[in-house]
mmCIF file of C-alpha atoms in Angstrom:
data_model
loop_
_atom_site.group_PDB
_atom_site.id
_atom_site.type_symbol
_atom_site.label_atom_id
_atom_site.label_comp_id
_atom_site.label_asym_id
_atom_site.label_seq_id
_atom_site.Cartn_x
_atom_site.Cartn_y
_atom_site.Cartn_z
ATOM 1 C CA MET A 1 36.064 -40.525 49.494
ATOM 2 C CA TYR A 2 34.501 -40.367 52.959
ATOM 3 C CA LEU A 3 30.912 -41.147 53.855
ATOM 4 C CA ILE A 4 29.639 -39.046 56.785
ATOM 5 C CA ALA A 5 26.258 -40.305 58.004
ATOM 6 C CA GLY A 6 24.217 -38.748 60.764
ATOM 7 C CA LEU A 7 21.622 -41.057 62.282
ATOM 8 C CA GLY A 8 18.053 -40.063 63.039
ATOM 9 C CA ASN A 9 14.419 -40.662 62.150
ATOM 10 C CA PRO A 10 12.696 -38.926 59.229
ATOM 11 C CA GLY A 11 9.590 -36.811 59.781
ATOM 12 C CA ARG A 12 8.663 -33.579 61.508
ATOM 13 C CA GLU A 13 7.591 -35.334 64.704
ATOM 14 C CA TYR A 14 11.207 -36.445 65.289
ATOM 15 C CA GLU A 15 12.898 -33.103 64.582
ATOM 16 C CA MET A 16 15.030 -31.786 67.450
ATOM 17 C CA THR A 17 14.695 -34.995 69.479
ATOM 18 C CA ARG A 18 17.640 -36.619 71.246
ATOM 19 C CA HIS A 19 17.679 -39.502 68.744
ATOM 20 C CA ASN A 20 18.110 -37.080 65.813
ATOM 21 C CA ILE A 21 21.315 -35.359 66.932
ATOM 22 C CA GLY A 22 23.132 -37.068 64.016
ATOM 23 C CA PHE A 23 20.818 -35.306 61.534
ATOM 24 C CA GLU A 24 21.508 -31.997 63.304
ATOM 25 C CA VAL A 25 25.262 -32.449 62.881
ATOM 26 C CA ILE A 26 24.884 -33.256 59.161
ATOM 27 C CA ASP A 27 22.701 -30.163 58.682
ATOM 28 C CA TYR A 28 25.305 -28.027 60.457
ATOM 29 C CA ILE A 29 28.131 -29.418 58.258
ATOM 30 C CA ALA A 30 26.027 -28.856 55.130
ATOM 31 C CA ASP A 31 25.396 -25.224 56.135
ATOM 32 C CA LYS A 32 29.102 -24.736 56.864
ATOM 33 C CA TYR A 33 30.021 -25.946 53.354
ATOM 34 C CA LYS A 34 27.039 -24.192 51.745
ATOM 35 C CA VAL A 35 25.330 -27.315 50.400
ATOM 36 C CA LYS A 36 21.859 -28.821 50.901
ATOM 37 C CA VAL A 37 21.382 -32.483 51.806
ATOM 38 C CA LYS A 38 18.301 -32.970 49.620
ATOM 39 C CA LYS A 39 19.110 -35.486 46.867
ATOM 40 C CA LEU A 40 17.394 -38.847 47.367
ATOM 41 C CA LYS A 41 19.054 -42.189 46.613
ATOM 42 C CA PHE A 42 19.100 -45.606 48.324
ATOM 43 C CA LYS A 43 16.536 -44.478 50.934
ATOM 44 C CA GLY A 44 18.732 -41.578 52.049
ATOM 45 C CA LEU A 45 19.104 -37.838 51.591
ATOM 46 C CA TYR A 46 22.646 -36.996 50.507
ATOM 47 C CA GLN A 47 24.954 -34.405 49.009
ATOM 48 C CA LYS A 48 28.576 -34.442 47.871
ATOM 49 C CA THR A 49 30.990 -31.804 49.121
ATOM 50 C CA GLU A 50 34.675 -31.449 49.917
ATOM 51 C CA ILE A 51 36.041 -31.409 53.460
ATOM 52 C CA GLU A 52 39.743 -30.859 54.072
ATOM 53 C CA GLY A 53 40.479 -31.549 50.414
ATOM 54 C CA GLU A 54 38.662 -34.919 50.436
ATOM 55 C CA GLU A 55 35.554 -35.700 48.422
ATOM 56 C CA THR A 56 32.838 -36.412 50.972
ATOM 57 C CA LEU A 57 29.266 -37.662 50.966
ATOM 58 C CA LEU A 58 26.961 -36.228 53.620
ATOM 59 C CA LEU A 59 24.088 -38.620 54.340
ATOM 60 C CA LYS A 60 20.876 -38.723 56.381
ATOM 61 C CA PRO A 61 19.302 -42.210 56.101
ATOM 62 C CA GLN A 62 15.507 -42.015 55.752
ATOM 63 C CA THR A 63 14.872 -45.613 56.827
ATOM 64 C CA TYR A 64 14.256 -44.971 60.529
ATOM 65 C CA MET A 65 16.972 -45.700 63.021
ATOM 66 C CA ASN A 66 16.645 -49.502 63.219
ATOM 67 C CA LEU A 67 17.270 -49.909 59.464
ATOM 68 C CA SER A 68 19.994 -47.247 58.997
ATOM 69 C CA GLY A 69 22.475 -49.906 57.903
ATOM 70 C CA GLU A 70 20.559 -50.686 54.704
ATOM 71 C CA CYS A 71 20.998 -47.145 53.383
ATOM 72 C CA ILE A 72 24.636 -46.907 54.495
ATOM 73 C CA ARG A 73 25.449 -50.315 52.987
ATOM 74 C CA ASP A 74 24.013 -49.276 49.607
ATOM 75 C CA PHE A 75 25.908 -45.967 49.522
ATOM 76 C CA ALA A 76 29.157 -47.646 50.599
ATOM 77 C CA ALA A 77 28.790 -50.321 47.911
ATOM 78 C CA PHE A 78 27.802 -47.903 45.123
ATOM 79 C CA TYR A 79 30.627 -45.442 45.832
ATOM 80 C CA LYS A 80 33.114 -48.186 46.832
ATOM 81 C CA ILE A 81 33.762 -46.661 50.268
ATOM 82 C CA PRO A 82 35.471 -49.044 52.720
ATOM 83 C CA PRO A 83 34.182 -49.176 56.337
ATOM 84 C CA GLU A 84 37.263 -47.358 57.692
ATOM 85 C CA LYS A 85 36.282 -44.293 55.585
ATOM 86 C CA ILE A 86 32.740 -44.213 57.014
ATOM 87 C CA ILE A 87 32.030 -41.825 59.884
ATOM 88 C CA ILE A 88 28.755 -42.350 61.772
ATOM 89 C CA ILE A 89 27.344 -39.647 64.048
ATOM 90 C CA ASN A 90 24.792 -40.838 66.578
ATOM 91 C CA ASP A 91 23.203 -40.099 69.942
ATOM 92 C CA ASP A 92 24.474 -41.749 73.112
ATOM 93 C CA VAL A 93 22.329 -42.043 76.250
ATOM 94 C CA TYR A 94 25.317 -43.136 78.339
ATOM 95 C CA LEU A 95 27.126 -39.800 77.927
ATOM 96 C CA ASP A 96 26.244 -36.495 79.598
ATOM 97 C CA GLU A 97 24.701 -33.852 77.358
ATOM 98 C CA GLY A 98 27.232 -32.410 74.966
ATOM 99 C CA ARG A 99 30.096 -34.839 75.570
ATOM 100 C CA LEU A 100 31.650 -36.575 72.575
ATOM 101 C CA ARG A 101 33.168 -40.009 72.330
ATOM 102 C CA ILE A 102 35.014 -40.921 69.146
ATOM 103 C CA ARG A 103 35.966 -44.519 68.359
ATOM 104 C CA LYS A 104 37.624 -46.235 65.373
ATOM 105 C CA SER A 105 35.531 -49.377 65.780
ATOM 106 C CA GLY A 106 33.654 -51.379 68.380
ATOM 107 C CA SER A 107 30.320 -52.726 69.433
ATOM 108 C CA ALA A 108 26.929 -51.088 68.963
ATOM 109 C CA GLY A 109 26.715 -50.304 72.685
ATOM 110 C CA GLY A 110 22.985 -51.058 72.613
ATOM 111 C CA HIS A 111 22.302 -48.484 69.844
ATOM 112 C CA ASN A 112 19.908 -49.960 67.263
ATOM 113 C CA GLY A 113 21.210 -47.772 64.426
ATOM 114 C CA LEU A 114 24.775 -48.964 65.022
ATOM 115 C CA LYS A 115 23.559 -52.582 65.297
ATOM 116 C CA SER A 116 21.963 -52.252 61.878
ATOM 117 C CA ILE A 117 25.110 -50.748 60.348
ATOM 118 C CA ILE A 118 27.359 -53.450 61.803
ATOM 119 C CA TYR A 119 24.988 -56.125 60.523
ATOM 120 C CA GLN A 120 24.679 -54.673 57.017
ATOM 121 C CA LEU A 121 28.384 -53.826 56.541
ATOM 122 C CA LYS A 122 29.418 -57.113 58.163
ATOM 123 C CA SER A 123 32.024 -55.011 59.948
ATOM 124 C CA ASP A 124 32.353 -52.862 63.056
ATOM 125 C CA ASN A 125 35.469 -51.214 61.607
ATOM 126 C CA PHE A 126 33.893 -47.803 60.962
ATOM 127 C CA ILE A 127 34.467 -44.548 62.831
ATOM 128 C CA ARG A 128 31.762 -43.304 65.133
ATOM 129 C CA ILE A 129 31.227 -39.945 66.801
ATOM 130 C CA ARG A 130 28.833 -40.460 69.681
ATOM 131 C CA VAL A 131 27.161 -37.325 70.996
ATOM 132 C CA GLY A 132 25.950 -37.412 74.582
ATOM 133 C CA VAL A 133 22.252 -36.580 74.860
ATOM 134 C CA GLY A 134 21.954 -37.053 78.607
ATOM 135 C CA LYS A 135 21.582 -40.097 80.754
ATOM 136 C CA LYS A 136 18.131 -41.564 81.210
ATOM 137 C CA ARG A 137 17.202 -41.559 84.857
ATOM 138 C CA GLN A 138 16.327 -44.952 86.277
ATOM 139 C CA ASN A 139 12.616 -45.799 86.159
ATOM 140 C CA GLU A 140 11.562 -42.302 85.022
ATOM 141 C CA GLN A 141 10.576 -43.223 81.488
ATOM 142 C CA GLU A 142 11.104 -45.891 78.888
ATOM 143 C CA LEU A 143 14.319 -45.566 76.880
ATOM 144 C CA ALA A 144 12.359 -45.166 73.608
ATOM 145 C CA ASP A 145 10.364 -42.292 75.105
ATOM 146 C CA PHE A 146 13.547 -40.690 76.427
ATOM 147 C CA VAL A 147 15.448 -40.711 73.109
ATOM 148 C CA LEU A 148 12.384 -39.373 71.289
ATOM 149 C CA SER A 149 12.010 -36.515 73.781
ATOM 150 C CA ARG A 150 13.235 -32.999 73.103
ATOM 151 C CA PHE A 151 16.014 -31.172 74.905
ATOM 152 C CA THR A 152 15.190 -28.724 77.683
ATOM 153 C CA LYS A 153 15.800 -25.019 77.169
ATOM 154 C CA GLU A 154 18.820 -25.273 79.507
ATOM 155 C CA GLN A 155 20.340 -28.143 77.504
ATOM 156 C CA ILE A 156 20.097 -26.496 74.069
ATOM 157 C CA PRO A 157 23.235 -24.258 74.295
ATOM 158 C CA LEU A 158 25.291 -27.283 75.401
ATOM 159 C CA LEU A 159 23.979 -29.360 72.505
ATOM 160 C CA GLU A 160 24.564 -26.557 69.990
ATOM 161 C CA LYS A 161 28.230 -26.488 71.067
ATOM 162 C CA ALA A 162 28.371 -30.296 70.832
ATOM 163 C CA ILE A 163 27.075 -30.103 67.237
ATOM 164 C CA VAL A 164 29.875 -27.664 66.362
ATOM 165 C CA ASN A 165 32.429 -29.900 68.110
ATOM 166 C CA ALA A 166 31.172 -32.998 66.284
ATOM 167 C CA ALA A 167 31.479 -31.169 62.943
ATOM 168 C CA ASP A 168 34.998 -30.066 63.899
ATOM 169 C CA ALA A 169 35.802 -33.663 64.847
ATOM 170 C CA VAL A 170 34.774 -34.799 61.340
ATOM 171 C CA SER A 171 37.223 -32.297 59.824
ATOM 172 C CA GLU A 172 39.941 -33.384 62.259
ATOM 173 C CA ILE A 173 39.444 -37.062 61.387
ATOM 174 C CA ILE A 174 39.719 -36.362 57.673
ATOM 175 C CA LYS A 175 42.707 -34.006 58.034
ATOM 176 C CA ASN A 176 44.782 -35.612 60.813
ATOM 177 C CA GLY A 177 43.245 -39.018 61.566
ATOM 178 C CA THR A 178 40.958 -40.549 64.159
ATOM 179 C CA GLU A 179 43.587 -40.684 66.916
ATOM 180 C CA SER A 180 44.090 -36.926 66.687
ATOM 181 C CA ALA A 181 40.328 -36.327 66.877
ATOM 182 C CA MET A 182 40.036 -38.703 69.859
ATOM 183 C CA ASN A 183 42.783 -36.791 71.692
ATOM 184 C CA LYS A 184 41.150 -33.432 70.958
ATOM 185 C CA PHE A 185 37.464 -34.178 71.523
ATOM 186 C CA ASN A 186 36.879 -37.320 73.627
ATOM 187 C CA GLY A 187 35.212 -36.683 76.923
ATOM 188 C CA ASP A 188 35.382 -32.921 76.882
ATOM 189 C CA LYS A 189 32.254 -31.125 77.898
ATOM 190 C CA PRO A 190 31.615 -28.135 75.614
ATOM 191 C CA GLU A 191 32.430 -24.786 77.181
#
């Protein structure tokens, strides 16, 4: 079983913000597999489905970004899912809009949601799909304000393609492994 978790903040005021791109990817995957991520357990909205023949849990933690690890830890423990079968989808302010970076493990890279997950799982050995949401310009605004801002009209088509690519990357990881997904999707800007 795989656990696919998209990171974001709950609440209408955070919908369609840069920080919630993980939620957008989970919603897209759910639509693709004709399921709704609406069941509530362990402070998260979830739904089971099957992707590439594997039983899969789709998850949107409802704990706010900084505490995402609590929800993911509880799901992983309850369903006995090891870290290497957890795929986290999150925003990345160090990547241009729409670019993906897939990694098998590694540091949090300054992302508070990833910090929380590493702390709660006591491991950094989980897969992450980082979706570029644009680089914050020096001294223009605080990082917190930037990640909670919405995309411009010009950026939306690029991000929509990135959401599709991130969903495809999830399927590729499950079907052919993380290395294959890294070779296919890392660094490419959506066309």
